[in-house]
Short mmCIF file of C-alpha atoms in Angstrom, two decimals:
data_model
loop_
_atom_site.label_atom_id
_atom_site.label_comp_id
_atom_site.label_asym_id
_atom_site.label_seq_id
_atom_site.Cartn_x
_atom_site.Cartn_y
_atom_site.Cartn_z
CA MET A 4 -15.32 22.52 11.54
CA LYS A 5 -13.51 23.44 8.71
CA SER A 6 -9.79 24.17 9.07
CA THR A 7 -8.47 27.64 8.80
CA ARG A 8 -6.04 28.51 6.05
CA SER A 9 -3.18 28.59 8.67
CA GLN A 10 -3.91 25.23 9.54
CA LEU A 11 -3.64 23.65 6.57
CA LYS A 12 -0.51 25.37 5.97
CA ASN A 13 1.05 24.10 8.90
CA ARG A 14 -0.04 20.46 7.49
CA GLY A 15 1.62 21.07 4.43
CA MET A 16 -0.73 22.40 2.04
CA ALA A 17 0.97 24.26 -0.57
CA SER A 18 -0.83 26.75 -2.86
CA PRO A 19 -0.69 26.29 -6.36
CA GLU A 20 1.75 29.79 -6.48
CA GLU A 21 4.13 27.71 -4.30
CA ILE A 22 4.10 24.60 -6.18
CA ALA A 23 4.52 26.70 -9.45
CA ALA A 24 7.75 28.54 -7.88
CA CYS A 25 9.51 25.16 -7.47
CA ALA A 26 8.72 23.84 -10.93
CA SER A 27 11.70 25.60 -12.60
CA LEU A 28 14.14 24.89 -9.56
CA PRO A 29 17.34 22.73 -10.56
CA TRP A 30 17.92 19.69 -8.37
CA GLU A 31 20.12 21.10 -5.96
CA GLN A 32 17.54 23.36 -5.04
CA LEU A 33 14.55 21.29 -5.06
CA VAL A 34 16.78 19.01 -2.40
CA GLU A 35 17.17 21.93 -0.29
CA GLU A 36 13.45 22.86 -0.58
CA LEU A 37 12.20 19.14 0.19
CA ARG A 38 14.23 19.98 3.49
CA SER A 39 12.91 23.33 4.63
CA PRO A 40 11.68 23.96 8.11
CA ASP A 41 8.35 24.96 5.99
CA PRO A 42 5.96 22.22 5.15
CA CYS A 43 4.64 23.83 2.23
CA ARG A 44 8.09 24.07 0.60
CA ARG A 45 8.49 20.45 1.25
CA THR A 46 5.05 19.60 -0.13
CA ALA A 47 5.93 21.72 -3.37
CA ALA A 48 9.38 20.40 -3.80
CA ALA A 49 7.95 16.72 -3.51
CA ARG A 50 5.29 17.46 -6.25
CA CYS A 51 7.87 19.01 -8.47
CA MET A 52 10.59 16.00 -8.37
CA ASP A 53 10.82 13.71 -10.97
CA PRO A 54 9.24 10.50 -10.29
CA LYS A 55 11.32 8.48 -12.97
CA SER A 56 14.51 9.58 -10.73
CA LYS A 57 16.39 7.03 -8.86
CA ALA A 58 17.87 9.90 -6.85
CA ALA A 59 14.30 11.63 -6.00
CA ALA A 60 13.04 8.12 -4.94
CA VAL A 61 15.86 7.68 -2.53
CA LEU A 62 15.23 11.44 -1.01
CA LEU A 63 11.63 10.95 -0.96
CA LEU A 64 11.68 7.84 0.94
CA GLU A 65 14.14 9.15 3.40
CA GLN A 66 11.99 12.47 3.97
CA LEU A 67 8.57 10.47 4.10
CA ALA A 68 10.17 8.70 7.26
CA GLN A 69 10.32 11.17 9.27
CA GLU A 70 7.62 13.69 7.74
CA LYS A 71 4.98 14.10 10.11
CA CYS A 72 2.84 17.05 8.30
CA LEU A 73 -0.42 15.39 6.48
CA TYR A 74 -0.36 17.29 3.37
CA THR A 75 3.61 16.73 2.53
CA ARG A 76 3.03 13.02 3.22
CA LEU A 77 0.38 12.71 0.66
CA ALA A 78 2.55 14.88 -1.84
CA ILE A 79 5.64 12.20 -1.41
CA CYS A 80 3.34 9.36 -2.03
CA GLU A 81 1.68 10.66 -5.00
CA THR A 82 4.97 11.67 -6.63
CA LEU A 83 6.19 7.91 -5.45
CA GLU A 84 3.33 6.35 -6.85
CA LYS A 85 4.35 7.77 -10.78
CA GLY A 86 7.43 5.90 -10.46
CA THR A 87 9.24 3.39 -12.40
CA GLU A 88 9.84 -0.47 -11.37
CA GLU A 89 12.95 0.96 -10.02
CA THR A 90 11.24 3.04 -7.69
CA ALA A 91 8.89 0.20 -6.67
CA GLU A 92 11.77 -1.79 -6.15
CA LYS A 93 13.18 1.02 -3.54
CA MET A 94 9.85 1.39 -1.79
CA LEU A 95 9.88 -2.44 -0.80
CA PRO A 96 12.56 -2.14 2.12
CA TRP A 97 10.17 0.08 3.47
CA LEU A 98 7.25 -1.46 4.10
CA GLY A 99 5.65 -1.61 7.40
CA ARG A 100 8.72 1.10 8.62
CA ILE A 101 6.90 4.24 8.31
CA GLY A 102 4.25 5.49 10.68
CA ASN A 103 2.56 3.49 13.27
CA ASN A 104 -0.82 2.50 11.75
CA GLN A 105 -0.04 -0.95 10.68
CA TYR A 106 -1.70 -4.06 12.43
CA LYS A 107 0.50 -5.25 15.31
CA ALA A 108 -1.97 -7.96 16.71
CA LEU A 109 -4.92 -9.43 15.27
CA PRO A 110 -8.32 -7.25 15.24
CA ASP A 111 -11.15 -7.77 16.87
CA LYS A 112 -13.77 -7.68 13.83
CA VAL A 113 -13.81 -7.75 10.23
CA SER A 114 -13.92 -5.09 7.72
CA ALA A 115 -17.52 -3.37 6.88
CA LYS A 116 -16.24 -2.39 3.87
CA LYS A 117 -17.86 -4.21 0.83
CA SER A 118 -14.50 -3.84 -1.40
CA PHE A 119 -11.23 -4.46 -0.27
CA PRO A 120 -9.89 -2.20 2.41
CA LEU A 121 -7.21 0.57 1.71
CA PRO A 122 -3.73 -0.65 3.04
CA ARG A 123 -2.62 0.76 6.22
CA ASP A 124 0.67 0.85 5.85
CA LEU A 125 1.79 4.15 3.68
CA ILE A 126 4.20 2.46 1.58
CA ALA A 127 1.76 -0.62 0.88
CA ARG A 128 -0.99 1.81 0.04
CA SER A 129 1.34 3.64 -2.56
CA LEU A 130 2.43 0.47 -4.08
CA ALA A 131 -1.18 -0.52 -4.46
CA ARG A 132 -1.75 2.51 -6.29
CA MET A 133 1.17 1.71 -8.67
CA ASP A 134 1.56 0.65 -12.44
CA THR A 135 0.27 -3.41 -12.53
CA ALA A 136 3.34 -4.39 -14.24
CA PHE A 137 4.90 -4.14 -10.81
CA PHE A 138 3.03 -6.73 -9.39
CA PRO A 139 5.45 -9.91 -9.70
CA LEU A 140 7.92 -7.57 -7.58
CA LEU A 141 5.14 -8.12 -4.44
CA LEU A 142 5.39 -11.83 -5.15
CA GLN A 143 8.77 -12.29 -5.60
CA LEU A 144 8.98 -10.29 -1.96
CA PHE A 145 6.76 -13.46 -0.50
CA ASN A 146 9.76 -15.59 -0.67
CA THR A 147 12.60 -13.04 0.27
CA GLY A 148 10.91 -10.25 2.54
CA SER A 149 10.81 -10.42 6.28
CA GLU A 150 7.69 -11.19 8.03
CA GLN A 151 6.67 -7.21 8.43
CA GLN A 152 7.54 -6.98 5.03
CA ILE A 153 5.10 -9.66 3.73
CA SER A 154 2.47 -8.73 6.27
CA GLU A 155 2.47 -5.33 4.61
CA ALA A 156 2.70 -6.49 0.75
CA LEU A 157 0.15 -9.01 1.26
CA ASP A 158 -2.18 -5.34 1.51
CA ALA A 159 -0.77 -4.11 -1.35
CA ALA A 160 -1.37 -7.38 -3.45
CA GLY A 161 -4.50 -8.05 -2.48
CA PHE A 162 -5.68 -4.36 -3.15
CA MET A 163 -4.17 -4.31 -6.77
CA ALA A 164 -5.57 -7.75 -7.49
CA PHE A 165 -9.10 -6.66 -6.05
CA TYR A 166 -9.37 -3.80 -8.72
CA HIS A 167 -7.46 -5.20 -11.46
CA PRO A 168 -9.19 -9.07 -12.13
CA ALA A 169 -6.50 -9.40 -14.77
CA LEU A 170 -4.26 -10.01 -11.76
CA ALA A 171 -6.66 -12.45 -9.64
CA THR A 172 -5.13 -15.78 -11.89
CA GLY A 173 -4.79 -19.09 -9.88
CA GLU A 174 -1.32 -18.92 -10.56
CA ASN A 175 -1.03 -15.74 -8.55
CA ALA A 176 -3.39 -17.09 -6.17
CA GLU A 177 -1.09 -20.08 -5.31
CA ARG A 178 2.09 -17.82 -4.51
CA ILE A 179 0.19 -16.14 -1.82
CA LEU A 180 -1.45 -19.66 -0.36
CA HIS A 181 2.10 -20.77 -0.05
CA LEU A 182 2.27 -18.61 2.59
CA LEU A 183 -0.41 -20.34 4.85
CA HIS A 184 2.38 -22.89 4.82
CA SER A 185 5.64 -20.92 4.93
CA HIS A 186 4.45 -18.28 7.64
CA SER A 187 1.98 -20.96 9.14
CA GLY A 188 3.34 -19.98 12.96
CA SER A 189 2.41 -15.74 12.05
CA GLU A 190 -1.26 -15.07 12.57
CA ILE A 191 -1.18 -11.83 11.45
CA ILE A 192 0.31 -13.27 7.98
CA VAL A 193 -2.48 -16.23 8.03
CA TRP A 194 -5.12 -13.47 8.58
CA LYS A 195 -3.88 -11.29 5.81
CA VAL A 196 -4.04 -14.07 3.50
CA LEU A 197 -7.55 -14.81 3.88
CA LEU A 198 -8.05 -11.17 3.23
CA CYS A 199 -6.14 -11.10 0.40
CA LEU A 200 -7.83 -14.21 -1.17
CA SER A 201 -10.85 -11.86 -1.15
CA ALA A 202 -9.33 -10.60 -4.34
CA PHE A 203 -9.03 -14.55 -6.20
CA PRO A 204 -12.57 -15.89 -7.39
CA VAL A 205 -10.47 -19.18 -7.98
CA PRO A 206 -10.83 -22.55 -7.40
CA GLU A 207 -8.10 -23.25 -4.74
CA ALA A 208 -8.84 -20.10 -2.97
CA VAL A 209 -12.33 -20.69 -2.36
CA ARG A 210 -11.66 -24.07 -1.56
CA ILE A 211 -9.42 -22.54 1.35
CA LEU A 212 -11.59 -20.22 2.36
CA GLU A 213 -14.26 -22.73 2.77
CA GLY A 214 -12.07 -24.64 5.06
CA TYR A 215 -11.12 -21.86 7.31
CA ALA A 216 -15.14 -20.40 7.17
CA VAL A 217 -16.36 -23.13 9.47
CA ARG A 218 -13.88 -21.50 12.55
CA ASP A 219 -15.60 -19.66 15.46
CA ASP A 220 -12.84 -17.12 15.33
CA ILE A 221 -11.42 -14.16 13.65
CA PHE A 222 -9.80 -16.25 10.53
CA GLY A 223 -13.28 -17.81 10.09
CA LYS A 224 -15.18 -14.72 10.03
CA GLU A 225 -12.66 -13.15 7.48
CA ALA A 226 -12.51 -16.16 5.66
CA GLN A 227 -16.67 -15.97 5.52
CA ARG A 228 -16.46 -12.18 4.23
CA SER A 229 -13.70 -13.16 1.60
CA LEU A 230 -15.93 -15.77 0.54
CA HIS A 231 -18.68 -13.29 0.26
CA LEU A 232 -16.86 -11.15 -1.84
CA VAL A 233 -15.38 -13.54 -4.11
CA GLU A 234 -18.98 -14.66 -4.87
CA ARG A 235 -19.77 -11.30 -5.68
CA LYS A 236 -16.83 -11.02 -8.09
CA ALA A 237 -17.42 -14.25 -9.51
CA PHE A 238 -20.71 -12.76 -11.06
CA THR A 239 -19.93 -9.62 -11.79
CA PRO A 240 -19.21 -8.90 -15.34
CA HIS A 241 -15.70 -7.11 -15.78
#
């Protein structure tokens, strides 16, 4: 059933006119609009903020953490995705902290998708869509982040590497494989590593996946799925 214009406005879908009206506003007024009780005005402000501004990144992330309206959330994420490396750095601490769509326990079955699944965490999803030059930030987080941050960063790293094969190197795979040792006690991280390895058609990743693939549990099923995707990538010209 198609949503009415009123329903769309309640979800924060701003009109082109509302966005245009925000485009020339000074910074102080944009900040006020981002905090407006009207979700369409918040959306318009988010779309008009400079994605390369450090101050804007901070405000957008704070607003995203409390934002309930779908289109406003989308607008904030899309602006953040156009940001700089500093923007990405400011996003990392928010991994796993916004929304409730993250995996808290192992799934009952693997994804039916024939590609890398879109990250469920909002920040991970946006990081995955950013410039590939920021990929090393995700690798660094694997050494310094909390278990929750690492879990979501694995989704972002896997998604980015899957769609940008130049990132799917043996060296990068080793950084991810190290998590099987450093976080061996976390079932979620072990499972996420096996999922992430579907982006890496390199010998060491294949060896690890083959070791898990003989198991009759979710780890075995995920390893089998990843091996299938790796085989497809290995024989598909890029």
